[in-house]
JSON list of C-alpha atoms in Angstrom, two decimals:
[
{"chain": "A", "resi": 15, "resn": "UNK", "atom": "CA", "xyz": [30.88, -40.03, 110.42]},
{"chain": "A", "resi": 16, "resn": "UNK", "atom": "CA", "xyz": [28.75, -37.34, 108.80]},
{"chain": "A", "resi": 17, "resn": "UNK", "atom": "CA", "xyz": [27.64, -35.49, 105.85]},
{"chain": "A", "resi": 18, "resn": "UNK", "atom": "CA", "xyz": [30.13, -33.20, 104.01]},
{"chain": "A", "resi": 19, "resn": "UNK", "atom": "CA", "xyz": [29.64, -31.76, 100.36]},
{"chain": "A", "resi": 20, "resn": "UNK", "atom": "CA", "xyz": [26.89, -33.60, 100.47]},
{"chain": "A", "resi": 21, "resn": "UNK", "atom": "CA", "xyz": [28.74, -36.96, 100.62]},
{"chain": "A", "resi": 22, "resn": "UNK", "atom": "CA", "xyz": [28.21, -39.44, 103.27]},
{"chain": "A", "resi": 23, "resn": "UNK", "atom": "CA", "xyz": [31.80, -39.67, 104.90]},
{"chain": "A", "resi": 24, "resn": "UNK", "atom": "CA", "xyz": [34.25, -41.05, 107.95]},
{"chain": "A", "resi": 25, "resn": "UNK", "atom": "CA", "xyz": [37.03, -39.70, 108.94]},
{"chain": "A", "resi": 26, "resn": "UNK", "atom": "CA", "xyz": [40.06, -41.68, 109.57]},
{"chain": "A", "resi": 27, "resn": "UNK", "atom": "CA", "xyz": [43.53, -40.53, 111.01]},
{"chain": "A", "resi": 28, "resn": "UNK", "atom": "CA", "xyz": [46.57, -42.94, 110.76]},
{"chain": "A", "resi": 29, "resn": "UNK", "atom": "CA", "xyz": [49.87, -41.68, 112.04]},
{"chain": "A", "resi": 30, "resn": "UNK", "atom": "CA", "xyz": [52.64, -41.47, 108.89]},
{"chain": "A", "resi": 31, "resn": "UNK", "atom": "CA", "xyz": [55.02, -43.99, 111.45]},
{"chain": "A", "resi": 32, "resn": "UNK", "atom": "CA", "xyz": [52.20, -46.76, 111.33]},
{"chain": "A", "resi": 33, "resn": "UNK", "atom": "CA", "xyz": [52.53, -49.65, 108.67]},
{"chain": "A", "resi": 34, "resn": "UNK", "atom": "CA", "xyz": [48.86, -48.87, 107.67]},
{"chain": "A", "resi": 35, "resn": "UNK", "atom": "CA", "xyz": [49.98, -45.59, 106.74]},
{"chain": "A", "resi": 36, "resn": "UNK", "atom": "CA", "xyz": [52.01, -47.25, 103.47]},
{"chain": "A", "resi": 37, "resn": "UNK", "atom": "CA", "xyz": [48.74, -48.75, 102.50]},
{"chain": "A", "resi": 38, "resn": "UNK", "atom": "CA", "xyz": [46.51, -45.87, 102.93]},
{"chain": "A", "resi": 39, "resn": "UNK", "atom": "CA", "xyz": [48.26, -43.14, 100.90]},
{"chain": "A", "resi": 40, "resn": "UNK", "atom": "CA", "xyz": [49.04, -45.79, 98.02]},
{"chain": "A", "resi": 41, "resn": "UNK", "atom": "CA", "xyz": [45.26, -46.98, 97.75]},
{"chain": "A", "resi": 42, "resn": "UNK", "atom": "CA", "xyz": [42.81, -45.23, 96.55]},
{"chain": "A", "resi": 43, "resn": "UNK", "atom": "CA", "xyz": [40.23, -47.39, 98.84]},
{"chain": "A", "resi": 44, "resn": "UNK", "atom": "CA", "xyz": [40.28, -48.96, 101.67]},
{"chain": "A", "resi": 45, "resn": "UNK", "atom": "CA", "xyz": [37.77, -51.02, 104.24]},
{"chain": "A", "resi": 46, "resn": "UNK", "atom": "CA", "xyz": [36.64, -50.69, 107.99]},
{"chain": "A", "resi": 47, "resn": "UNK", "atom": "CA", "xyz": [35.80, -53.79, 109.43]},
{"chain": "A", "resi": 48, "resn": "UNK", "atom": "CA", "xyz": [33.80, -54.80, 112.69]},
{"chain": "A", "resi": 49, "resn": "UNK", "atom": "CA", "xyz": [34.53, -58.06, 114.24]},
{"chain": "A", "resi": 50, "resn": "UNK", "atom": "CA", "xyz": [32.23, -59.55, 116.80]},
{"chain": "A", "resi": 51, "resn": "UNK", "atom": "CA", "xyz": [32.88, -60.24, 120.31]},
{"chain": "A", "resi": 52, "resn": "UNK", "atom": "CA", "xyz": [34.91, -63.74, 119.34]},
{"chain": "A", "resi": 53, "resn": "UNK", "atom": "CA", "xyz": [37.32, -61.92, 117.60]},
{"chain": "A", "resi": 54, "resn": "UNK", "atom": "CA", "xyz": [38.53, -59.53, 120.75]},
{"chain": "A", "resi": 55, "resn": "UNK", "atom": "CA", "xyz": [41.79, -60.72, 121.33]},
{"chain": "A", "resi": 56, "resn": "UNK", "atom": "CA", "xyz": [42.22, -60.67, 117.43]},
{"chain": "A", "resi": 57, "resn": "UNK", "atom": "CA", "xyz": [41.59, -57.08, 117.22]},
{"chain": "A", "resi": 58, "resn": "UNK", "atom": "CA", "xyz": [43.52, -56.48, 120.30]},
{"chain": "A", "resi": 59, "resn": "UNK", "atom": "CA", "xyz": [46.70, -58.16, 118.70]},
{"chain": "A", "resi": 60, "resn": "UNK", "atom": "CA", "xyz": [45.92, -56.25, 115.40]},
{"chain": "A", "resi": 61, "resn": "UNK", "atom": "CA", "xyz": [46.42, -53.47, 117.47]},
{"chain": "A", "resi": 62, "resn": "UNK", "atom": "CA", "xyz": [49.32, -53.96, 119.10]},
{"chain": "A", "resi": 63, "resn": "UNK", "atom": "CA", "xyz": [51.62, -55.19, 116.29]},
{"chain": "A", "resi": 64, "resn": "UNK", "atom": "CA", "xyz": [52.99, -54.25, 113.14]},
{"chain": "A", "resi": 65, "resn": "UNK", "atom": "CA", "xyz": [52.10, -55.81, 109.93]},
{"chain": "A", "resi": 66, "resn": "UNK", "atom": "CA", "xyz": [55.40, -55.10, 109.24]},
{"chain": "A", "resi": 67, "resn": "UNK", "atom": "CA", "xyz": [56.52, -57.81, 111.94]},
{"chain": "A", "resi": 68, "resn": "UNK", "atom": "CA", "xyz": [53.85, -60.71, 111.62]},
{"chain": "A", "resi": 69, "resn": "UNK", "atom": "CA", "xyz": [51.12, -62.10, 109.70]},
{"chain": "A", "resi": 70, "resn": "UNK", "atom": "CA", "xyz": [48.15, -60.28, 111.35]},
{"chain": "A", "resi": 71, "resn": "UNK", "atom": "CA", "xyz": [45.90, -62.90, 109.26]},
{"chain": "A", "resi": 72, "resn": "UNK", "atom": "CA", "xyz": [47.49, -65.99, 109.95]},
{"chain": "A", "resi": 73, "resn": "UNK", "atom": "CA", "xyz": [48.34, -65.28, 113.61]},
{"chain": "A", "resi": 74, "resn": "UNK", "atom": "CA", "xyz": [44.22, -64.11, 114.07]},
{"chain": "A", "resi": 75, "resn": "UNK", "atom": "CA", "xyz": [42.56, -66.55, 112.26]},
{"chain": "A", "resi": 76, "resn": "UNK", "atom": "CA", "xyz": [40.85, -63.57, 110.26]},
{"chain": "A", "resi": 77, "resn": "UNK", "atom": "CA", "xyz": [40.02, -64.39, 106.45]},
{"chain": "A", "resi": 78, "resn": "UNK", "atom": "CA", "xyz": [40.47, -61.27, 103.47]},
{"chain": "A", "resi": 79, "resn": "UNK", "atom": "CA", "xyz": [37.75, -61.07, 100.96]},
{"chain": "A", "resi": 80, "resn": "UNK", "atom": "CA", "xyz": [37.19, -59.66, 97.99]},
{"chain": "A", "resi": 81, "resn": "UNK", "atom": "CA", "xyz": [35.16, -56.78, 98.91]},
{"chain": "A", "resi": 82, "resn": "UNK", "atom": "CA", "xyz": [32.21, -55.92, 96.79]},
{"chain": "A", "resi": 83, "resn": "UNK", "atom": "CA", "xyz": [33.10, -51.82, 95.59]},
{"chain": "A", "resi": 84, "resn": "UNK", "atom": "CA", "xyz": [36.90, -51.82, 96.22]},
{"chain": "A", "resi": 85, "resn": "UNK", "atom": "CA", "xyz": [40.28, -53.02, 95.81]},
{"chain": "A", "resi": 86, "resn": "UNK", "atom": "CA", "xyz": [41.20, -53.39, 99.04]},
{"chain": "A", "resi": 87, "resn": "UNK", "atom": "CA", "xyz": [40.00, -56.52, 101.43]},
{"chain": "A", "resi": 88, "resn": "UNK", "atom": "CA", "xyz": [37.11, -56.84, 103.17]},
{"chain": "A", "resi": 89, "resn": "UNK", "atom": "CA", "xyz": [37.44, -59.69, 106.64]},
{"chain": "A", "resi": 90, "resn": "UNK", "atom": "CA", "xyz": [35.29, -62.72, 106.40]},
{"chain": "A", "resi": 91, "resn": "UNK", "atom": "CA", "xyz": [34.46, -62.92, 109.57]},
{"chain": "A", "resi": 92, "resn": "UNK", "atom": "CA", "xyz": [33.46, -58.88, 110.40]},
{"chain": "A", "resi": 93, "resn": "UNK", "atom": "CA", "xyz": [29.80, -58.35, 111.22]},
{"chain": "A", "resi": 94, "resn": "UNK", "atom": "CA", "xyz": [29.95, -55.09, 109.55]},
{"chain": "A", "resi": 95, "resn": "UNK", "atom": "CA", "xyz": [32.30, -53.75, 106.85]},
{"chain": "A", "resi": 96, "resn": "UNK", "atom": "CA", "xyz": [32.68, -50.19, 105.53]},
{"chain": "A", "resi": 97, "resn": "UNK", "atom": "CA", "xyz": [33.92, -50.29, 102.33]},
{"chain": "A", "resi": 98, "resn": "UNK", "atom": "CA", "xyz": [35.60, -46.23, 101.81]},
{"chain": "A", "resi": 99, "resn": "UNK", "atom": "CA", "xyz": [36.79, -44.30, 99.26]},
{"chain": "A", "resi": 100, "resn": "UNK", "atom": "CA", "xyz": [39.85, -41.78, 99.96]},
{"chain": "A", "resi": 101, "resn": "UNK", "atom": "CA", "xyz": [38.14, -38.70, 98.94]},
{"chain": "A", "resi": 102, "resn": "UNK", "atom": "CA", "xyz": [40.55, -35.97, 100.85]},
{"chain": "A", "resi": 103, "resn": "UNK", "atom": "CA", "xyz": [43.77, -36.40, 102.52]},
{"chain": "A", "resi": 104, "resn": "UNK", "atom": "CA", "xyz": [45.70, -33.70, 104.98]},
{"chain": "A", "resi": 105, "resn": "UNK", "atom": "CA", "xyz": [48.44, -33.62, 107.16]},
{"chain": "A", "resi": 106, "resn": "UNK", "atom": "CA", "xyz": [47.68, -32.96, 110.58]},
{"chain": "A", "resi": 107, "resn": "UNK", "atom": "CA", "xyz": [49.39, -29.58, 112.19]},
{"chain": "A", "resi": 108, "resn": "UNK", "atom": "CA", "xyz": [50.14, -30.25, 115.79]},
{"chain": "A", "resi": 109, "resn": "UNK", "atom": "CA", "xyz": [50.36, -26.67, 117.01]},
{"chain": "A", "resi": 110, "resn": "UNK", "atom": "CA", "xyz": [46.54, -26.23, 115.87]},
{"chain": "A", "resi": 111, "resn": "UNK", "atom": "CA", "xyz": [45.75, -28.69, 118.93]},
{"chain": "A", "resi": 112, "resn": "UNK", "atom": "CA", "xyz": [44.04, -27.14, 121.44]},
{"chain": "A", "resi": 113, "resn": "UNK", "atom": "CA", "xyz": [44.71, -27.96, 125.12]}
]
């Protein structure tokens, strides 16, 4: 989180192998959600699966919304929920990682 071109922003990174990826680069939008302390093995499961495989919604109990500024879905149930633009995108270059 921070301030950059005098935008309030987040940065997110979501490896190009991850099912979320698909989404991410399609949409121009997309929402961060915080689920309380009920929803822990949820977010665990959400986690530790692929969209691709399951029903993340179904199998969690977690209900999309129609978020209030974007296309994408907000989750009922989240306490707190970002709802982000895409206002840059670049590739990551591993060799620039420092040890």
């Amino acid at each position: 989180f921070g301030i950059m071109w005098g935008r309030p922003v987040m940065m997110v990174m979501v490896r190009p192998s991850r099912y979320t990826w698909e989404f991410i680069t399609q949409a121009p939008d997309f929402t961060v959600n915080w689920m309380p302390a009920a929803y822990t093995d949820a977010v665990r499961l959400c986690g530790s699966t692929s969209g691709r495989d399951r029903d993340k919604f179904t199998d969690t109990g977690m209900t999309p919304v129609v978020a209030g500024k974007v296309h994408s879905p907000a989750i009922a149930q989240s306490i707190l929920t970002l709802e982000c633009r895409t206002l840059y995108r670049h590739d990551l270059d591993s060799s620039q990682f420092l040890d």
